[in-house]
Amino acid sequence: MDDSKTNGRQNASRIVALANTIQKSVAELQAVLDSKGLPAPSFAEDASPDPLPFEAQKAQDAVLDATAELHDILLEPTALVLKTISNEYVAFLGFISRYDIPNFVPLGGRVSFTDIAKKTGFEEGIVKRLLRAAICRRIFQEPESGYVAHTKASKAMRSKILLTFLRTGADMGWYTIFKLVDAAEKWPDVQEQDQTAFNLAHDVQGTYFENVAKSAKNAELFASGMATQWELPGYELHHLLDGYDWTGLGKAKVIDVGGFRGRISIALAERFPDLDLLVQDMEMNEADAHAAVPSALKDRVHFMSRDIFTTQPVRADVYYIRQIFHDWSDKYCTKLLRAHTSQLEAGSSVLIHDCILPEVPGSSLPLWKERDMRAMDLGLVAHMNGRERSVDEWHKLVTEADPRFKIRQISQPEGSMLALIEVVFNA
């Protein structure tokens, strides 16, 4: 049998199957929008910035994965490889964020490349080239030759939080990732946070966090990055509030380990009046943090400055830890777990709120979401030798910390990018 003919028929069947999936799933998605009286998605400046309804999520996932696969399968191999090289993102997003172009372009109007060049001090030719590269990615549009107007995406970039987050990537993040292979060659199997691609890229000593703390500008960029994540689909707080039986705890003490400025603890206190919350984080100004708590919650939300790797001094019913483990290598994550053994007793638990990587790509998540998660994984190792983990790796981690640790259950609310991993200690 001619293998080339067989492969051709298989590919033909696959592209037809993908087209059918797209047609069927788009119809399902449109039906949800129609039932709710919502407009169809659009790139237009005045299009809704809200995510699609929850009921449309499965159809959305199917369409995005099928269209991406159809696009890729129709490319020749060289083109498929080369399209993954996206260094131009760093250039045009760096320019757009550093010079606040989204807020220079008027809403509902347009501005010329000439005026943007005058504002930024750049030569007009390079302005055109940078922004036209962005326009090809649906960021801005050129409704008339020589003029720039908003799309839905560029309008969203008027947000100070998002713009600052993008500038963080342009100024620190993307340059760091380019040094990842060099760092892996220089420090194989290393677990320390001061031997990373970040150190090589910026020629600095110390950890990423230590270097961020030295600069007010970088500290602001980091805080904006944290704030941006709360706005990303799949990371919203309601997944935590609705996804765990907080009411079932009754009157309980919850410690938010590494809780930064207490946003999660405040949300828990607002929803669940029987919870008493303590936020612990390194080098915290306790008085300033507590001052920002709403007055009605001040008697139930408190703060403690503490090195989270030292022995936990406070007993609680739940030790909640959100996206802290992924910042650290296994060496330090096991140390963090062990720090709690003296306080854990029957009925208490460590509740880890973090990503779970699929064991094999495409096995348990829509691929378009998994790509983002694996990009995050590479960013973590580049900056701090952290990592995302699979289910098997989570089990291995808690057992390595102490054989008496066991994962009681793992749950992932539908639509959430984070899983709730409940760990108990059989003292």
Short mmCIF file of C-alpha atoms in Angstrom, two decimals:
data_model
loop_
_atom_site.label_atom_id
_atom_site.label_comp_id
_atom_site.label_asym_id
_atom_site.label_seq_id
_atom_site.Cartn_x
_atom_site.Cartn_y
_atom_site.Cartn_z
CA MET A 1 0.00 0.00 0.00
CA ASP A 2 1.23 3.49 -0.81
CA ASP A 3 1.77 5.09 2.65
CA SER A 4 1.69 8.60 1.18
CA LYS A 5 -1.84 8.00 -0.15
CA THR A 6 -2.95 6.56 3.22
CA ASN A 7 -1.53 9.52 5.11
CA GLY A 8 -3.17 11.88 2.65
CA ARG A 9 -6.57 10.29 3.20
CA GLN A 10 -6.09 10.44 6.98
CA ASN A 11 -5.16 14.12 6.84
CA ALA A 12 -8.13 14.82 4.59
CA SER A 13 -10.39 13.07 7.10
CA ARG A 14 -8.84 15.06 9.93
CA ILE A 15 -9.30 18.46 8.33
CA VAL A 16 -12.92 17.62 7.52
CA ALA A 17 -13.44 16.44 11.12
CA LEU A 18 -11.94 19.68 12.42
CA ALA A 19 -14.14 21.76 10.13
CA ASN A 20 -17.19 19.86 11.37
CA THR A 21 -16.16 20.41 14.99
CA ILE A 22 -15.80 24.13 14.34
CA GLN A 23 -19.19 24.37 12.63
CA LYS A 24 -20.98 22.37 15.36
CA SER A 25 -19.30 24.18 18.25
CA VAL A 26 -19.81 27.66 16.79
CA ALA A 27 -23.52 26.85 16.43
CA GLU A 28 -23.64 25.79 20.10
CA LEU A 29 -21.79 28.92 21.18
CA GLN A 30 -24.09 31.17 19.16
CA ALA A 31 -27.13 29.45 20.67
CA VAL A 32 -25.91 30.33 24.16
CA LEU A 33 -25.35 33.95 23.15
CA ASP A 34 -28.80 34.15 21.53
CA SER A 35 -30.47 32.69 24.61
CA LYS A 36 -28.89 35.41 26.75
CA GLY A 37 -29.41 38.22 24.27
CA LEU A 38 -25.66 38.78 23.91
CA PRO A 39 -23.88 40.05 20.79
CA ALA A 40 -21.47 37.90 18.81
CA PRO A 41 -17.75 38.32 19.59
CA SER A 42 -15.99 41.03 17.61
CA PHE A 43 -12.65 42.81 17.34
CA ALA A 44 -14.45 46.16 17.32
CA GLU A 45 -13.46 48.80 19.84
CA ASP A 46 -16.96 48.87 21.34
CA ALA A 47 -17.25 45.06 21.61
CA SER A 48 -17.88 43.67 25.08
CA PRO A 49 -14.64 42.97 27.00
CA ASP A 50 -16.41 40.39 29.16
CA PRO A 51 -15.54 36.69 28.81
CA LEU A 52 -18.06 34.45 27.11
CA PRO A 53 -20.78 33.00 29.37
CA PHE A 54 -19.84 29.98 31.44
CA GLU A 55 -22.35 27.87 29.52
CA ALA A 56 -20.40 28.53 26.31
CA GLN A 57 -17.04 27.49 27.69
CA LYS A 58 -16.94 23.93 26.33
CA ALA A 59 -17.92 25.13 22.87
CA GLN A 60 -15.34 27.92 23.08
CA ASP A 61 -12.62 25.42 24.05
CA ALA A 62 -13.57 23.13 21.16
CA VAL A 63 -13.56 25.96 18.60
CA LEU A 64 -10.23 27.41 19.75
CA ASP A 65 -8.47 24.05 19.80
CA ALA A 66 -9.94 22.94 16.46
CA THR A 67 -9.17 26.21 14.66
CA ALA A 68 -5.62 26.20 15.99
CA GLU A 69 -5.09 22.60 14.89
CA LEU A 70 -6.62 23.26 11.48
CA HIS A 71 -4.34 26.27 11.04
CA ASP A 72 -1.26 24.26 12.01
CA ILE A 73 -2.05 21.14 10.01
CA LEU A 74 -2.39 23.21 6.84
CA LEU A 75 1.10 24.66 7.21
CA GLU A 76 4.17 23.01 5.78
CA PRO A 77 6.58 21.77 8.51
CA THR A 78 9.09 24.61 8.15
CA ALA A 79 6.37 27.24 8.35
CA LEU A 80 4.90 25.53 11.42
CA VAL A 81 8.25 25.67 13.20
CA LEU A 82 9.10 29.21 12.16
CA LYS A 83 5.73 30.64 13.21
CA THR A 84 6.59 29.81 16.83
CA ILE A 85 9.38 32.40 16.73
CA SER A 86 7.65 35.53 18.02
CA ASN A 87 10.42 37.90 19.06
CA GLU A 88 8.50 40.74 17.44
CA TYR A 89 6.03 40.60 20.32
CA VAL A 90 8.73 41.89 22.65
CA ALA A 91 9.42 44.84 20.36
CA PHE A 92 5.92 46.12 19.68
CA LEU A 93 4.48 45.36 23.12
CA GLY A 94 7.50 46.99 24.74
CA PHE A 95 6.97 50.11 22.64
CA ILE A 96 3.21 50.20 23.22
CA SER A 97 3.47 49.74 26.99
CA ARG A 98 6.49 51.96 27.63
CA TYR A 99 5.02 54.93 25.74
CA ASP A 100 1.40 54.37 26.81
CA ILE A 101 0.17 54.33 23.22
CA PRO A 102 -3.32 52.96 24.12
CA ASN A 103 -4.10 56.09 26.13
CA PHE A 104 -2.76 58.37 23.38
CA VAL A 105 -5.12 56.92 20.80
CA PRO A 106 -8.55 58.48 21.51
CA LEU A 107 -11.56 56.28 22.14
CA GLY A 108 -13.88 56.41 19.16
CA GLY A 109 -11.31 58.32 17.15
CA ARG A 110 -7.95 57.97 15.46
CA VAL A 111 -4.47 59.40 15.56
CA SER A 112 -1.79 59.58 12.89
CA PHE A 113 1.53 57.79 12.90
CA THR A 114 3.04 61.26 12.58
CA ASP A 115 1.51 62.39 15.87
CA ILE A 116 2.60 59.18 17.64
CA ALA A 117 6.13 59.73 16.35
CA LYS A 118 6.13 63.29 17.73
CA LYS A 119 4.83 62.12 21.12
CA THR A 120 7.39 59.34 21.49
CA GLY A 121 10.36 61.00 19.83
CA PHE A 122 10.71 58.03 17.48
CA GLU A 123 11.29 58.24 13.75
CA GLU A 124 7.94 57.82 11.99
CA GLY A 125 9.08 54.87 9.93
CA ILE A 126 9.88 52.70 12.95
CA VAL A 127 6.58 53.72 14.59
CA LYS A 128 4.71 52.45 11.55
CA ARG A 129 6.62 49.18 11.54
CA LEU A 130 6.11 48.53 15.24
CA LEU A 131 2.41 49.35 15.25
CA ARG A 132 1.64 47.57 12.00
CA ALA A 133 3.17 44.42 13.48
CA ALA A 134 0.77 44.86 16.39
CA ILE A 135 -2.15 45.52 14.02
CA CYS A 136 -1.47 42.15 12.37
CA ARG A 137 -2.10 40.67 15.85
CA ARG A 138 -5.45 42.49 16.20
CA ILE A 139 -3.94 45.09 18.56
CA PHE A 140 -5.06 48.45 17.07
CA GLN A 141 -6.34 48.85 13.54
CA GLU A 142 -5.51 51.13 10.61
CA PRO A 143 -8.94 52.27 9.35
CA GLU A 144 -7.31 54.72 6.95
CA SER A 145 -3.75 54.64 5.67
CA GLY A 146 -1.51 56.48 8.14
CA TYR A 147 -3.99 56.49 11.04
CA VAL A 148 -4.35 54.27 14.11
CA ALA A 149 -7.59 53.45 15.95
CA HIS A 150 -8.54 51.06 18.70
CA THR A 151 -9.68 47.47 18.60
CA LYS A 152 -11.18 45.64 21.58
CA ALA A 153 -7.71 44.42 22.56
CA SER A 154 -5.92 47.78 22.40
CA LYS A 155 -8.78 49.43 24.29
CA ALA A 156 -8.31 46.88 27.11
CA MET A 157 -4.65 47.93 27.25
CA ARG A 158 -5.67 51.38 28.50
CA SER A 159 -5.86 49.72 31.93
CA LYS A 160 -2.87 50.82 33.99
CA ILE A 161 -2.63 47.36 35.56
CA LEU A 162 -2.50 45.53 32.23
CA LEU A 163 -0.16 48.06 30.64
CA THR A 164 2.23 47.85 33.58
CA PHE A 165 2.11 44.06 33.45
CA LEU A 166 3.08 44.14 29.77
CA ARG A 167 5.91 46.51 30.53
CA THR A 168 7.16 44.08 33.16
CA GLY A 169 7.37 41.44 30.47
CA ALA A 170 9.10 43.77 28.03
CA ASP A 171 11.61 45.14 30.55
CA MET A 172 12.37 41.98 32.54
CA GLY A 173 10.44 38.86 31.61
CA TRP A 174 11.05 38.24 27.94
CA TYR A 175 14.75 39.01 28.08
CA THR A 176 15.02 36.56 30.96
CA ILE A 177 13.38 33.70 29.08
CA PHE A 178 15.96 33.99 26.30
CA LYS A 179 18.64 32.96 28.81
CA LEU A 180 16.84 29.85 30.05
CA VAL A 181 18.88 27.36 28.02
CA ASP A 182 22.13 29.10 29.04
CA ALA A 183 21.12 28.86 32.70
CA ALA A 184 20.22 25.18 32.36
CA GLU A 185 23.67 24.53 30.89
CA LYS A 186 25.45 26.52 33.59
CA TRP A 187 23.48 25.19 36.57
CA PRO A 188 22.10 21.70 35.81
CA ASP A 189 19.70 20.29 38.42
CA VAL A 190 20.02 23.42 40.56
CA GLN A 191 17.19 24.29 42.96
CA GLU A 192 18.37 27.67 44.21
CA GLN A 193 16.59 30.89 43.31
CA ASP A 194 19.78 32.85 42.71
CA GLN A 195 21.11 30.62 39.94
CA THR A 196 18.60 31.28 37.19
CA ALA A 197 18.12 32.73 33.74
CA PHE A 198 17.08 35.96 35.47
CA ASN A 199 20.54 36.22 37.07
CA LEU A 200 22.27 35.68 33.73
CA ALA A 201 20.00 37.99 31.75
CA HIS A 202 20.33 40.94 34.12
CA ASP A 203 23.84 40.15 35.44
CA VAL A 204 22.73 40.36 39.07
CA GLN A 205 23.30 38.45 42.30
CA GLY A 206 20.52 37.35 44.63
CA THR A 207 17.03 36.12 43.88
CA TYR A 208 14.37 37.61 41.63
CA PHE A 209 12.34 38.69 44.67
CA GLU A 210 15.36 40.31 46.33
CA ASN A 211 16.15 42.26 43.18
CA VAL A 212 12.54 43.37 42.72
CA ALA A 213 12.51 44.68 46.29
CA LYS A 214 15.56 46.89 45.62
CA SER A 215 13.73 49.02 43.05
CA ALA A 216 10.50 50.94 43.64
CA LYS A 217 9.81 50.75 39.91
CA ASN A 218 10.26 46.97 39.77
CA ALA A 219 8.23 46.51 42.95
CA GLU A 220 5.37 48.41 41.30
CA LEU A 221 5.69 46.29 38.18
CA PHE A 222 5.57 43.12 40.27
CA ALA A 223 2.50 44.29 42.21
CA SER A 224 0.76 45.14 38.94
CA GLY A 225 1.58 41.69 37.64
CA MET A 226 -0.04 40.17 40.71
CA ALA A 227 -3.10 42.38 40.29
CA THR A 228 -3.41 41.50 36.61
CA GLN A 229 -3.70 37.81 37.36
CA TRP A 230 -6.86 38.34 39.39
CA GLU A 231 -8.51 39.61 36.20
CA LEU A 232 -7.55 36.65 34.02
CA PRO A 233 -10.29 34.12 33.17
CA GLY A 234 -9.87 31.01 35.32
CA TYR A 235 -8.11 32.77 38.20
CA GLU A 236 -11.09 34.67 39.65
CA LEU A 237 -11.73 34.47 43.39
CA HIS A 238 -15.20 32.99 43.05
CA HIS A 239 -13.63 29.63 42.15
CA LEU A 240 -12.10 29.54 45.64
CA LEU A 241 -15.13 30.93 47.45
CA ASP A 242 -17.53 28.48 45.78
CA GLY A 243 -15.18 25.54 45.26
CA TYR A 244 -14.43 24.57 48.88
CA ASP A 245 -16.72 23.85 51.83
CA TRP A 246 -15.76 26.84 53.94
CA THR A 247 -19.13 26.88 55.70
CA GLY A 248 -18.58 23.28 56.77
CA LEU A 249 -15.59 24.36 58.84
CA GLY A 250 -17.87 26.17 61.28
CA LYS A 251 -16.01 28.62 63.50
CA ALA A 252 -12.49 28.15 62.25
CA LYS A 253 -9.10 29.80 61.97
CA VAL A 254 -7.59 30.03 58.49
CA ILE A 255 -4.01 31.14 57.87
CA ASP A 256 -3.29 32.59 54.43
CA VAL A 257 0.37 31.64 54.01
CA GLY A 258 2.18 34.00 51.65
CA GLY A 259 -1.02 36.02 51.33
CA PHE A 260 0.65 39.26 50.19
CA ARG A 261 -1.77 42.13 50.96
CA GLY A 262 -4.66 39.98 52.14
CA ARG A 263 -7.02 40.20 49.18
CA ILE A 264 -8.07 36.55 49.52
CA SER A 265 -8.50 36.71 53.29
CA ILE A 266 -10.66 39.81 52.99
CA ALA A 267 -12.86 38.06 50.41
CA LEU A 268 -13.19 34.99 52.63
CA ALA A 269 -14.05 37.12 55.67
CA GLU A 270 -16.73 38.99 53.71
CA ARG A 271 -18.42 35.78 52.56
CA PHE A 272 -17.96 33.54 55.63
CA PRO A 273 -18.57 35.30 58.97
CA ASP A 274 -17.40 32.30 61.06
CA LEU A 275 -13.85 32.44 59.69
CA ASP A 276 -10.99 34.15 61.49
CA LEU A 277 -8.18 35.00 59.04
CA LEU A 278 -4.46 35.56 59.54
CA VAL A 279 -2.29 36.63 56.60
CA GLN A 280 1.38 35.70 56.82
CA ASP A 281 4.07 36.96 54.46
CA MET A 282 7.72 37.91 54.52
CA GLU A 283 8.85 41.39 55.57
CA MET A 284 5.31 42.69 55.91
CA ASN A 285 4.35 46.01 57.48
CA GLU A 286 1.55 44.61 59.63
CA ALA A 287 0.05 47.97 60.61
CA ASP A 288 -0.11 49.26 57.04
CA ALA A 289 -1.64 46.02 55.80
CA HIS A 290 -4.28 45.97 58.54
CA ALA A 291 -5.15 49.61 57.90
CA ALA A 292 -6.32 48.66 54.39
CA VAL A 293 -8.84 46.11 55.71
CA PRO A 294 -12.50 47.28 55.66
CA SER A 295 -13.51 48.43 59.13
CA ALA A 296 -16.24 45.78 59.45
CA LEU A 297 -13.64 43.03 59.02
CA LYS A 298 -10.74 44.35 61.09
CA ASP A 299 -11.53 42.10 64.05
CA ARG A 300 -11.35 38.97 61.83
CA VAL A 301 -8.51 39.72 59.40
CA HIS A 302 -5.03 40.13 60.84
CA PHE A 303 -1.46 40.15 59.55
CA MET A 304 1.85 38.66 60.66
CA SER A 305 5.30 39.20 59.21
CA ARG A 306 6.94 35.79 59.02
CA ASP A 307 9.49 33.81 57.05
CA ILE A 308 7.18 31.12 55.67
CA PHE A 309 9.96 28.51 55.68
CA THR A 310 10.46 28.69 59.44
CA THR A 311 8.42 26.68 61.95
CA GLN A 312 4.77 27.74 61.89
CA PRO A 313 4.06 29.37 65.29
CA VAL A 314 0.26 29.53 65.02
CA ARG A 315 -2.23 26.68 65.11
CA ALA A 316 -5.10 26.79 62.60
CA ASP A 317 -7.79 24.63 61.06
CA VAL A 318 -6.70 25.36 57.49
CA TYR A 319 -3.37 26.62 56.15
CA TYR A 320 -4.27 28.05 52.76
CA ILE A 321 -1.41 28.47 50.26
CA ARG A 322 -2.19 29.98 46.86
CA GLN A 323 0.39 29.88 44.07
CA ILE A 324 3.35 29.91 46.41
CA PHE A 325 4.61 26.40 45.73
CA HIS A 326 5.00 27.12 42.03
CA ASP A 327 7.53 29.85 42.85
CA TRP A 328 9.88 27.34 44.46
CA SER A 329 11.84 24.18 43.66
CA ASP A 330 11.03 20.90 45.40
CA LYS A 331 13.80 21.53 47.93
CA TYR A 332 12.03 24.59 49.33
CA CYS A 333 8.46 23.31 48.87
CA THR A 334 9.21 20.32 51.09
CA LYS A 335 10.72 22.71 53.63
CA LEU A 336 7.54 24.82 53.51
CA LEU A 337 5.36 21.79 54.20
CA ARG A 338 7.59 20.54 57.02
CA ALA A 339 7.34 23.93 58.69
CA HIS A 340 3.69 23.11 59.49
CA THR A 341 4.00 19.62 60.95
CA SER A 342 4.21 20.80 64.58
CA GLN A 343 0.84 22.55 64.30
CA LEU A 344 -1.14 20.03 62.28
CA GLU A 345 -3.55 17.79 64.14
CA ALA A 346 -6.58 15.63 63.37
CA GLY A 347 -9.06 17.61 61.32
CA SER A 348 -6.65 20.32 60.18
CA SER A 349 -5.23 20.54 56.68
CA VAL A 350 -2.98 22.37 54.24
CA LEU A 351 -5.04 23.61 51.30
CA ILE A 352 -2.81 24.18 48.28
CA HIS A 353 -4.37 26.28 45.51
CA ASP A 354 -2.20 25.85 42.44
CA CYS A 355 -2.02 24.66 38.85
CA ILE A 356 -1.96 21.02 37.86
CA LEU A 357 -0.12 20.27 34.63
CA PRO A 358 -1.44 17.45 32.43
CA GLU A 359 0.80 14.38 32.52
CA VAL A 360 0.92 14.41 28.70
CA PRO A 361 0.17 17.45 26.49
CA GLY A 362 -3.44 17.50 25.36
CA SER A 363 -4.54 14.78 27.78
CA SER A 364 -6.71 16.70 30.24
CA LEU A 365 -6.91 20.39 29.31
CA PRO A 366 -7.92 22.26 26.17
CA LEU A 367 -4.62 22.76 24.39
CA TRP A 368 -5.02 26.53 24.12
CA LYS A 369 -5.15 26.71 27.93
CA GLU A 370 -2.35 24.21 28.42
CA ARG A 371 -0.05 26.27 26.20
CA ASP A 372 -0.49 29.23 28.57
CA MET A 373 0.17 27.00 31.57
CA ARG A 374 3.35 25.57 30.07
CA ALA A 375 4.50 29.08 29.14
CA MET A 376 4.00 30.00 32.80
CA ASP A 377 6.00 26.91 33.80
CA LEU A 378 8.97 28.04 31.69
CA GLY A 379 8.68 31.58 33.06
CA LEU A 380 8.82 30.23 36.62
CA VAL A 381 11.96 28.19 36.07
CA ALA A 382 13.61 31.10 34.24
CA HIS A 383 12.97 33.60 37.04
CA MET A 384 13.16 31.55 40.24
CA ASN A 385 13.66 27.86 39.51
CA GLY A 386 10.00 27.33 40.30
CA ARG A 387 7.67 25.01 38.43
CA GLU A 388 4.13 23.88 37.79
CA ARG A 389 3.43 20.25 38.73
CA SER A 390 1.36 17.28 37.54
CA VAL A 391 -0.81 15.18 39.84
CA ASP A 392 1.94 12.56 40.20
CA GLU A 393 4.49 15.28 40.99
CA TRP A 394 2.22 16.75 43.68
CA HIS A 395 1.87 13.33 45.32
CA LYS A 396 5.64 12.83 45.16
CA LEU A 397 6.27 16.27 46.64
CA VAL A 398 4.08 15.87 49.72
CA THR A 399 5.41 12.37 50.41
CA GLU A 400 8.99 13.58 50.09
CA ALA A 401 8.27 16.33 52.62
CA ASP A 402 7.08 13.73 55.15
CA PRO A 403 5.57 10.25 54.57
CA ARG A 404 2.81 11.21 57.01
CA PHE A 405 1.51 13.83 54.56
CA LYS A 406 -1.24 12.54 52.28
CA ILE A 407 -3.33 14.22 49.62
CA ARG A 408 -6.92 13.66 50.74
CA GLN A 409 -8.54 15.08 47.63
CA ILE A 410 -7.92 17.18 44.54
CA SER A 411 -10.76 19.19 43.06
CA GLN A 412 -10.80 21.69 40.24
CA PRO A 413 -13.92 23.82 39.87
CA GLU A 414 -15.17 23.95 36.30
CA GLY A 415 -13.68 26.92 34.54
CA SER A 416 -10.85 27.34 37.04
CA MET A 417 -7.18 27.20 36.05
CA LEU A 418 -6.26 26.31 39.62
CA ALA A 419 -6.95 23.11 41.56
CA LEU A 420 -7.62 22.78 45.29
CA ILE A 421 -5.24 20.18 46.72
CA GLU A 422 -6.19 19.22 50.28
CA VAL A 423 -3.26 17.78 52.22
CA VAL A 424 -3.65 16.13 55.64
CA PHE A 425 -1.02 15.02 58.15
CA ASN A 426 -1.40 11.66 59.87
CA ALA A 427 0.38 12.52 63.10
#
